[in-house]
Amino acid sequence: MWPQFAEQADKEGWPAARFLAAITEHELAERDRRRIERHLAEARLLPGKTLDTFAFEAVPMISKAQVMAITAGDSWLEKGANLLLFGPPGGGKSHLASAIGLALIENGWRVLFTRTTDLVQKLQTARRDLALENALAKLDKFHLLILDDLAYVTKDQAETSVLFELISARYERRSMLITANQPFGEWGKVFPDPAMTLAAVDRLVHHATIFEMNVESYRRREAMERKRGPGRPASYATSANSVAD
């Protein structure tokens, strides 16, 4: 781009300092753009899930102002704090998690979004290959690791032990955002050892913000709206809902 800036500088009589500042600002902006593109590609976020498309009005217990403050990142990611989203399936946890990840990337942070079961399987493979420590170290490059659907991890000693090692490795160093359908009281279904359950929960909540998204499933609500059809009274939806149950 420098020839274009040079031509403009000649026409408008820019001093050398202004010309150098202009091309430097352009280079910095271009580097930022390329960096965000790289980080978006590696993050594996859910497509189309942004804060603009998240229905905050449908989840009244979530403060939009608080979420927007979280997306700055500097108040918690630098401290290795965590963010935990609880609620039934279809309540928007994955959407919100991915949208927060997107906003953080745009603000300069590195994020990885993954289904918990997928990552656990990769870590199990790394352990079998005697490369678990290296695999955990590679995850350190991400300021935030988003583990979606933690409760779907099977209650298996091999799976839950690598999950516990991941939680322990990032404790007070790197942040995690976890979505789960089950409250802490049900995590005994994930970790086979009660002591491991307590230790995992203790590490996660020590520095954590917790959102409880106890709302009706978006998918179920949309399905009932389609079943009700345009112009039909709400009582029809109630009746149909009873039949579906």
PDB file of C-alpha atoms in Angstrom:
ATOM      1  CA  MET A   1       0.000   0.000   0.000  1.00  0.00           C
ATOM      2  CA  TRP A   2       2.939   2.356   0.416  1.00  0.00           C
ATOM      3  CA  PRO A   3       2.904   3.684  -3.189  1.00  0.00           C
ATOM      4  CA  GLN A   4      -0.678   4.857  -2.721  1.00  0.00           C
ATOM      5  CA  PHE A   5       0.206   6.565   0.550  1.00  0.00           C
ATOM      6  CA  ALA A   6       3.287   8.102  -1.075  1.00  0.00           C
ATOM      7  CA  GLU A   7       1.212   9.499  -3.944  1.00  0.00           C
ATOM      8  CA  GLN A   8      -1.311  10.952  -1.514  1.00  0.00           C
ATOM      9  CA  ALA A   9       1.495  12.383   0.618  1.00  0.00           C
ATOM     10  CA  ASP A  10       3.041  14.091  -2.433  1.00  0.00           C
ATOM     11  CA  LYS A  11      -0.288  15.597  -3.483  1.00  0.00           C
ATOM     12  CA  GLU A  12      -1.195  16.841  -0.019  1.00  0.00           C
ATOM     13  CA  GLY A  13       2.288  17.800   1.117  1.00  0.00           C
ATOM     14  CA  TRP A  14       2.499  15.474   4.109  1.00  0.00           C
ATOM     15  CA  PRO A  15       5.574  15.751   6.324  1.00  0.00           C
ATOM     16  CA  ALA A  16       7.646  12.579   6.600  1.00  0.00           C
ATOM     17  CA  ALA A  17       6.324  11.827  10.091  1.00  0.00           C
ATOM     18  CA  ARG A  18       2.710  11.756   8.876  1.00  0.00           C
ATOM     19  CA  PHE A  19       3.583   9.478   5.955  1.00  0.00           C
ATOM     20  CA  LEU A  20       5.403   7.015   8.229  1.00  0.00           C
ATOM     21  CA  ALA A  21       2.556   7.104  10.755  1.00  0.00           C
ATOM     22  CA  ALA A  22      -0.023   6.373   8.045  1.00  0.00           C
ATOM     23  CA  ILE A  23       1.715   3.305   6.633  1.00  0.00           C
ATOM     24  CA  THR A  24       2.526   2.048  10.151  1.00  0.00           C
ATOM     25  CA  GLU A  25      -1.116   2.355  11.251  1.00  0.00           C
ATOM     26  CA  HIS A  26      -2.197   0.500   8.128  1.00  0.00           C
ATOM     27  CA  GLU A  27       0.300  -2.309   8.794  1.00  0.00           C
ATOM     28  CA  LEU A  28      -0.823  -2.671  12.408  1.00  0.00           C
ATOM     29  CA  ALA A  29      -4.486  -2.804  11.388  1.00  0.00           C
ATOM     30  CA  GLU A  30      -3.705  -5.432   8.741  1.00  0.00           C
ATOM     31  CA  ARG A  31      -1.795  -7.543  11.253  1.00  0.00           C
ATOM     32  CA  ASP A  32      -4.742  -7.359  13.667  1.00  0.00           C
ATOM     33  CA  ARG A  33      -7.106  -8.470  10.891  1.00  0.00           C
ATOM     34  CA  ARG A  34      -4.933 -11.441   9.934  1.00  0.00           C
ATOM     35  CA  ARG A  35      -4.458 -12.421  13.582  1.00  0.00           C
ATOM     36  CA  ILE A  36      -8.214 -12.449  14.203  1.00  0.00           C
ATOM     37  CA  GLU A  37      -8.732 -14.545  11.063  1.00  0.00           C
ATOM     38  CA  ARG A  38      -6.178 -17.103  12.282  1.00  0.00           C
ATOM     39  CA  HIS A  39      -7.642 -17.244  15.763  1.00  0.00           C
ATOM     40  CA  LEU A  40     -11.181 -17.619  14.443  1.00  0.00           C
ATOM     41  CA  ALA A  41     -10.091 -20.506  12.225  1.00  0.00           C
ATOM     42  CA  GLU A  42      -8.439 -22.370  15.107  1.00  0.00           C
ATOM     43  CA  ALA A  43     -11.237 -21.661  17.626  1.00  0.00           C
ATOM     44  CA  ARG A  44     -13.828 -23.954  15.962  1.00  0.00           C
ATOM     45  CA  LEU A  45     -16.720 -21.870  17.227  1.00  0.00           C
ATOM     46  CA  LEU A  46     -20.319 -22.706  16.386  1.00  0.00           C
ATOM     47  CA  PRO A  47     -21.248 -20.895  13.131  1.00  0.00           C
ATOM     48  CA  GLY A  48     -23.662 -18.004  13.382  1.00  0.00           C
ATOM     49  CA  LYS A  49     -23.681 -17.888  17.185  1.00  0.00           C
ATOM     50  CA  THR A  50     -23.079 -14.277  18.176  1.00  0.00           C
ATOM     51  CA  LEU A  51     -24.157 -12.047  21.034  1.00  0.00           C
ATOM     52  CA  ASP A  52     -26.306 -10.109  18.568  1.00  0.00           C
ATOM     53  CA  THR A  53     -28.273 -13.263  17.742  1.00  0.00           C
ATOM     54  CA  PHE A  54     -28.569 -14.452  21.357  1.00  0.00           C
ATOM     55  CA  ALA A  55     -32.084 -13.911  22.774  1.00  0.00           C
ATOM     56  CA  PHE A  56     -31.272 -12.301  26.112  1.00  0.00           C
ATOM     57  CA  GLU A  57     -34.965 -11.565  26.645  1.00  0.00           C
ATOM     58  CA  ALA A  58     -35.639 -15.318  26.686  1.00  0.00           C
ATOM     59  CA  VAL A  59     -33.083 -15.849  29.468  1.00  0.00           C
ATOM     60  CA  PRO A  60     -33.974 -13.086  31.973  1.00  0.00           C
ATOM     61  CA  MET A  61     -31.563 -14.390  34.603  1.00  0.00           C
ATOM     62  CA  ILE A  62     -28.607 -13.485  32.352  1.00  0.00           C
ATOM     63  CA  SER A  63     -27.502  -9.851  32.436  1.00  0.00           C
ATOM     64  CA  LYS A  64     -26.478  -8.606  29.008  1.00  0.00           C
ATOM     65  CA  ALA A  65     -24.370  -5.901  30.632  1.00  0.00           C
ATOM     66  CA  GLN A  66     -22.492  -8.518  32.668  1.00  0.00           C
ATOM     67  CA  VAL A  67     -21.900 -10.667  29.593  1.00  0.00           C
ATOM     68  CA  MET A  68     -20.591  -7.677  27.643  1.00  0.00           C
ATOM     69  CA  ALA A  69     -18.197  -6.890  30.496  1.00  0.00           C
ATOM     70  CA  ILE A  70     -17.003 -10.508  30.466  1.00  0.00           C
ATOM     71  CA  THR A  71     -16.113 -10.280  26.772  1.00  0.00           C
ATOM     72  CA  ALA A  72     -13.399  -7.716  27.538  1.00  0.00           C
ATOM     73  CA  GLY A  73     -11.559 -10.621  29.155  1.00  0.00           C
ATOM     74  CA  ASP A  74      -8.889  -8.738  31.053  1.00  0.00           C
ATOM     75  CA  SER A  75     -10.670  -8.923  34.422  1.00  0.00           C
ATOM     76  CA  TRP A  76     -10.744 -12.728  34.527  1.00  0.00           C
ATOM     77  CA  LEU A  77      -8.685 -14.378  31.775  1.00  0.00           C
ATOM     78  CA  GLU A  78      -5.477 -12.850  33.100  1.00  0.00           C
ATOM     79  CA  LYS A  79      -6.233 -14.499  36.461  1.00  0.00           C
ATOM     80  CA  GLY A  80      -7.174 -17.922  35.086  1.00  0.00           C
ATOM     81  CA  ALA A  81     -10.760 -17.579  36.354  1.00  0.00           C
ATOM     82  CA  ASN A  82     -13.600 -19.719  35.009  1.00  0.00           C
ATOM     83  CA  LEU A  83     -17.110 -19.275  33.664  1.00  0.00           C
ATOM     84  CA  LEU A  84     -19.721 -21.996  34.255  1.00  0.00           C
ATOM     85  CA  LEU A  85     -23.077 -22.206  32.458  1.00  0.00           C
ATOM     86  CA  PHE A  86     -25.729 -24.541  33.867  1.00  0.00           C
ATOM     87  CA  GLY A  87     -29.195 -25.326  32.543  1.00  0.00           C
ATOM     88  CA  PRO A  88     -31.355 -27.886  30.757  1.00  0.00           C
ATOM     89  CA  PRO A  89     -30.752 -28.847  27.105  1.00  0.00           C
ATOM     90  CA  GLY A  90     -31.854 -26.271  24.552  1.00  0.00           C
ATOM     91  CA  GLY A  91     -31.584 -23.292  26.869  1.00  0.00           C
ATOM     92  CA  GLY A  92     -28.898 -21.499  24.879  1.00  0.00           C
ATOM     93  CA  LYS A  93     -25.771 -22.465  26.832  1.00  0.00           C
ATOM     94  CA  SER A  94     -23.736 -23.508  23.779  1.00  0.00           C
ATOM     95  CA  HIS A  95     -24.874 -20.444  21.838  1.00  0.00           C
ATOM     96  CA  LEU A  96     -23.853 -18.094  24.642  1.00  0.00           C
ATOM     97  CA  ALA A  97     -20.542 -19.892  25.199  1.00  0.00           C
ATOM     98  CA  SER A  98     -19.603 -19.695  21.519  1.00  0.00           C
ATOM     99  CA  ALA A  99     -20.737 -16.069  21.274  1.00  0.00           C
ATOM    100  CA  ILE A 100     -18.585 -15.107  24.265  1.00  0.00           C
ATOM    101  CA  GLY A 101     -15.673 -16.911  22.626  1.00  0.00           C
ATOM    102  CA  LEU A 102     -16.173 -14.949  19.410  1.00  0.00           C
ATOM    103  CA  ALA A 103     -16.256 -11.615  21.223  1.00  0.00           C
ATOM    104  CA  LEU A 104     -13.108 -12.495  23.169  1.00  0.00           C
ATOM    105  CA  ILE A 105     -11.251 -13.358  19.950  1.00  0.00           C
ATOM    106  CA  GLU A 106     -12.255 -10.011  18.494  1.00  0.00           C
ATOM    107  CA  ASN A 107     -10.773  -8.428  21.622  1.00  0.00           C
ATOM    108  CA  GLY A 108      -7.425 -10.158  21.122  1.00  0.00           C
ATOM    109  CA  TRP A 109      -7.716 -13.398  23.115  1.00  0.00           C
ATOM    110  CA  ARG A 110      -7.195 -16.976  21.907  1.00  0.00           C
ATOM    111  CA  VAL A 111     -10.084 -19.412  22.368  1.00  0.00           C
ATOM    112  CA  LEU A 112     -10.813 -23.069  21.618  1.00  0.00           C
ATOM    113  CA  PHE A 113     -14.370 -24.430  21.545  1.00  0.00           C
ATOM    114  CA  THR A 114     -14.800 -28.196  21.769  1.00  0.00           C
ATOM    115  CA  ARG A 115     -17.282 -30.822  22.850  1.00  0.00           C
ATOM    116  CA  THR A 116     -15.998 -32.219  26.103  1.00  0.00           C
ATOM    117  CA  THR A 117     -16.263 -35.818  24.891  1.00  0.00           C
ATOM    118  CA  ASP A 118     -14.180 -35.044  21.773  1.00  0.00           C
ATOM    119  CA  LEU A 119     -11.376 -33.455  23.760  1.00  0.00           C
ATOM    120  CA  VAL A 120     -11.402 -36.205  26.369  1.00  0.00           C
ATOM    121  CA  GLN A 121     -10.992 -38.825  23.651  1.00  0.00           C
ATOM    122  CA  LYS A 122      -8.027 -36.928  22.198  1.00  0.00           C
ATOM    123  CA  LEU A 123      -6.421 -36.685  25.630  1.00  0.00           C
ATOM    124  CA  GLN A 124      -6.976 -40.397  26.212  1.00  0.00           C
ATOM    125  CA  THR A 125      -5.182 -41.123  22.950  1.00  0.00           C
ATOM    126  CA  ALA A 126      -2.350 -38.826  24.009  1.00  0.00           C
ATOM    127  CA  ARG A 127      -2.050 -40.696  27.305  1.00  0.00           C
ATOM    128  CA  ARG A 128      -1.845 -44.050  25.525  1.00  0.00           C
ATOM    129  CA  ASP A 129       0.926 -42.579  23.361  1.00  0.00           C
ATOM    130  CA  LEU A 130       2.695 -41.249  26.468  1.00  0.00           C
ATOM    131  CA  ALA A 131       2.126 -37.699  25.211  1.00  0.00           C
ATOM    132  CA  LEU A 132      -0.506 -36.372  27.628  1.00  0.00           C
ATOM    133  CA  GLU A 133       1.790 -33.773  29.173  1.00  0.00           C
ATOM    134  CA  ASN A 134       2.606 -32.417  25.719  1.00  0.00           C
ATOM    135  CA  ALA A 135      -1.087 -32.345  24.736  1.00  0.00           C
ATOM    136  CA  LEU A 136      -1.981 -30.366  27.861  1.00  0.00           C
ATOM    137  CA  ALA A 137       0.892 -27.978  27.199  1.00  0.00           C
ATOM    138  CA  LYS A 138      -0.413 -27.294  23.670  1.00  0.00           C
ATOM    139  CA  LEU A 139      -3.763 -26.282  25.134  1.00  0.00           C
ATOM    140  CA  ASP A 140      -1.973 -23.617  27.175  1.00  0.00           C
ATOM    141  CA  LYS A 141      -1.769 -21.370  24.119  1.00  0.00           C
ATOM    142  CA  PHE A 142      -5.515 -20.786  24.477  1.00  0.00           C
ATOM    143  CA  HIS A 143      -6.486 -18.178  27.047  1.00  0.00           C
ATOM    144  CA  LEU A 144      -9.948 -19.774  27.198  1.00  0.00           C
ATOM    145  CA  LEU A 145     -10.887 -23.409  26.689  1.00  0.00           C
ATOM    146  CA  ILE A 146     -14.637 -23.890  26.156  1.00  0.00           C
ATOM    147  CA  LEU A 147     -15.820 -27.371  27.131  1.00  0.00           C
ATOM    148  CA  ASP A 148     -19.347 -27.893  25.850  1.00  0.00           C
ATOM    149  CA  ASP A 149     -21.684 -30.504  27.385  1.00  0.00           C
ATOM    150  CA  LEU A 150     -19.464 -31.737  30.201  1.00  0.00           C
ATOM    151  CA  ALA A 151     -22.201 -33.979  31.593  1.00  0.00           C
ATOM    152  CA  TYR A 152     -22.073 -36.229  28.513  1.00  0.00           C
ATOM    153  CA  VAL A 153     -18.673 -37.592  29.473  1.00  0.00           C
ATOM    154  CA  THR A 154     -19.161 -41.236  30.438  1.00  0.00           C
ATOM    155  CA  LYS A 155     -18.471 -42.357  33.966  1.00  0.00           C
ATOM    156  CA  ASP A 156     -15.303 -44.163  33.011  1.00  0.00           C
ATOM    157  CA  GLN A 157     -12.090 -44.050  35.026  1.00  0.00           C
ATOM    158  CA  ALA A 158      -9.894 -43.453  31.979  1.00  0.00           C
ATOM    159  CA  GLU A 159     -12.041 -40.630  30.573  1.00  0.00           C
ATOM    160  CA  THR A 160     -12.688 -38.790  33.803  1.00  0.00           C
ATOM    161  CA  SER A 161      -9.079 -39.025  34.970  1.00  0.00           C
ATOM    162  CA  VAL A 162      -7.788 -37.148  31.919  1.00  0.00           C
ATOM    163  CA  LEU A 163     -10.597 -34.612  32.348  1.00  0.00           C
ATOM    164  CA  PHE A 164      -9.533 -34.111  35.948  1.00  0.00           C
ATOM    165  CA  GLU A 165      -5.906 -33.714  34.886  1.00  0.00           C
ATOM    166  CA  LEU A 166      -6.964 -31.057  32.379  1.00  0.00           C
ATOM    167  CA  ILE A 167      -8.882 -29.150  35.062  1.00  0.00           C
ATOM    168  CA  SER A 168      -5.952 -29.428  37.457  1.00  0.00           C
ATOM    169  CA  ALA A 169      -3.404 -28.364  34.831  1.00  0.00           C
ATOM    170  CA  ARG A 170      -5.296 -25.158  34.041  1.00  0.00           C
ATOM    171  CA  TYR A 171      -6.209 -24.315  37.636  1.00  0.00           C
ATOM    172  CA  GLU A 172      -5.346 -20.665  38.402  1.00  0.00           C
ATOM    173  CA  ARG A 173      -3.316 -20.488  35.179  1.00  0.00           C
ATOM    174  CA  ARG A 174      -5.661 -20.669  32.194  1.00  0.00           C
ATOM    175  CA  SER A 175      -9.410 -20.153  32.074  1.00  0.00           C
ATOM    176  CA  MET A 176     -12.179 -22.585  31.225  1.00  0.00           C
ATOM    177  CA  LEU A 177     -15.783 -22.039  30.187  1.00  0.00           C
ATOM    178  CA  ILE A 178     -17.895 -25.109  30.876  1.00  0.00           C
ATOM    179  CA  THR A 179     -21.492 -25.814  29.918  1.00  0.00           C
ATOM    180  CA  ALA A 180     -23.362 -28.562  31.749  1.00  0.00           C
ATOM    181  CA  ASN A 181     -26.915 -29.860  31.926  1.00  0.00           C
ATOM    182  CA  GLN A 182     -26.461 -31.086  35.483  1.00  0.00           C
ATOM    183  CA  PRO A 183     -25.711 -29.122  38.664  1.00  0.00           C
ATOM    184  CA  PHE A 184     -22.689 -29.911  40.791  1.00  0.00           C
ATOM    185  CA  GLY A 185     -24.759 -32.268  42.928  1.00  0.00           C
ATOM    186  CA  GLU A 186     -25.120 -34.581  39.932  1.00  0.00           C
ATOM    187  CA  TRP A 187     -21.456 -34.597  38.920  1.00  0.00           C
ATOM    188  CA  GLY A 188     -20.986 -37.888  40.723  1.00  0.00           C
ATOM    189  CA  LYS A 189     -22.414 -39.325  37.483  1.00  0.00           C
ATOM    190  CA  VAL A 190     -19.396 -37.918  35.635  1.00  0.00           C
ATOM    191  CA  PHE A 191     -16.548 -38.614  38.046  1.00  0.00           C
ATOM    192  CA  PRO A 192     -16.565 -42.151  39.486  1.00  0.00           C
ATOM    193  CA  ASP A 193     -14.603 -41.182  42.580  1.00  0.00           C
ATOM    194  CA  PRO A 194     -16.386 -38.846  45.077  1.00  0.00           C
ATOM    195  CA  ALA A 195     -13.047 -37.374  46.129  1.00  0.00           C
ATOM    196  CA  MET A 196     -12.220 -36.588  42.496  1.00  0.00           C
ATOM    197  CA  THR A 197     -15.652 -34.976  42.072  1.00  0.00           C
ATOM    198  CA  LEU A 198     -15.088 -32.694  45.061  1.00  0.00           C
ATOM    199  CA  ALA A 199     -11.571 -31.811  43.935  1.00  0.00           C
ATOM    200  CA  ALA A 200     -12.713 -30.975  40.385  1.00  0.00           C
ATOM    201  CA  VAL A 201     -15.617 -28.824  41.573  1.00  0.00           C
ATOM    202  CA  ASP A 202     -13.382 -27.082  44.109  1.00  0.00           C
ATOM    203  CA  ARG A 203     -10.866 -26.082  41.430  1.00  0.00           C
ATOM    204  CA  LEU A 204     -13.522 -24.921  38.993  1.00  0.00           C
ATOM    205  CA  VAL A 205     -15.525 -22.763  41.408  1.00  0.00           C
ATOM    206  CA  HIS A 206     -12.597 -21.241  43.313  1.00  0.00           C
ATOM    207  CA  HIS A 207     -12.400 -18.356  40.843  1.00  0.00           C
ATOM    208  CA  ALA A 208     -15.611 -18.615  38.831  1.00  0.00           C
ATOM    209  CA  THR A 209     -18.671 -16.785  37.596  1.00  0.00           C
ATOM    210  CA  ILE A 210     -21.694 -19.083  37.446  1.00  0.00           C
ATOM    211  CA  PHE A 211     -24.741 -18.565  35.235  1.00  0.00           C
ATOM    212  CA  GLU A 212     -27.835 -20.689  35.785  1.00  0.00           C
ATOM    213  CA  MET A 213     -29.956 -20.731  32.625  1.00  0.00           C
ATOM    214  CA  ASN A 214     -33.045 -22.554  33.829  1.00  0.00           C
ATOM    215  CA  VAL A 215     -35.362 -21.781  30.927  1.00  0.00           C
ATOM    216  CA  GLU A 216     -37.537 -23.742  28.533  1.00  0.00           C
ATOM    217  CA  SER A 217     -35.733 -25.301  25.593  1.00  0.00           C
ATOM    218  CA  TYR A 218     -35.520 -23.023  22.532  1.00  0.00           C
ATOM    219  CA  ARG A 219     -35.893 -26.039  20.295  1.00  0.00           C
ATOM    220  CA  ARG A 220     -38.963 -27.317  22.120  1.00  0.00           C
ATOM    221  CA  ARG A 221     -40.541 -23.865  22.155  1.00  0.00           C
ATOM    222  CA  GLU A 222     -39.973 -23.414  18.412  1.00  0.00           C
ATOM    223  CA  ALA A 223     -41.362 -26.885  17.719  1.00  0.00           C
ATOM    224  CA  MET A 224     -44.511 -26.094  19.675  1.00  0.00           C
ATOM    225  CA  GLU A 225     -44.886 -22.790  17.825  1.00  0.00           C
ATOM    226  CA  ARG A 226     -44.716 -24.644  14.507  1.00  0.00           C
ATOM    227  CA  LYS A 227     -47.178 -27.239  15.754  1.00  0.00           C
ATOM    228  CA  ARG A 228     -49.559 -24.527  16.922  1.00  0.00           C
ATOM    229  CA  GLY A 229     -49.398 -22.803  13.547  1.00  0.00           C
ATOM    230  CA  PRO A 230     -50.269 -19.187  12.669  1.00  0.00           C
ATOM    231  CA  GLY A 231     -53.478 -17.829  14.113  1.00  0.00           C
ATOM    232  CA  ARG A 232     -54.115 -20.671  16.526  1.00  0.00           C
ATOM    233  CA  PRO A 233     -54.759 -19.808  20.155  1.00  0.00           C
ATOM    234  CA  ALA A 234     -52.208 -20.459  22.857  1.00  0.00           C
ATOM    235  CA  SER A 235     -54.560 -23.009  24.446  1.00  0.00           C
ATOM    236  CA  TYR A 236     -53.909 -25.259  21.444  1.00  0.00           C
ATOM    237  CA  ALA A 237     -50.205 -25.182  22.179  1.00  0.00           C
ATOM    238  CA  THR A 238     -50.904 -26.120  25.806  1.00  0.00           C
ATOM    239  CA  SER A 239     -53.058 -29.022  24.692  1.00  0.00           C
ATOM    240  CA  ALA A 240     -50.490 -30.192  22.164  1.00  0.00           C
ATOM    241  CA  ASN A 241     -47.769 -29.882  24.775  1.00  0.00           C
ATOM    242  CA  SER A 242     -49.722 -32.180  27.098  1.00  0.00           C
ATOM    243  CA  VAL A 243     -50.114 -34.751  24.343  1.00  0.00           C
ATOM    244  CA  ALA A 244     -46.394 -34.549  23.493  1.00  0.00           C
ATOM    245  CA  ASP A 245     -45.481 -35.111  27.152  1.00  0.00           C
TER     246      ASP A 245
END
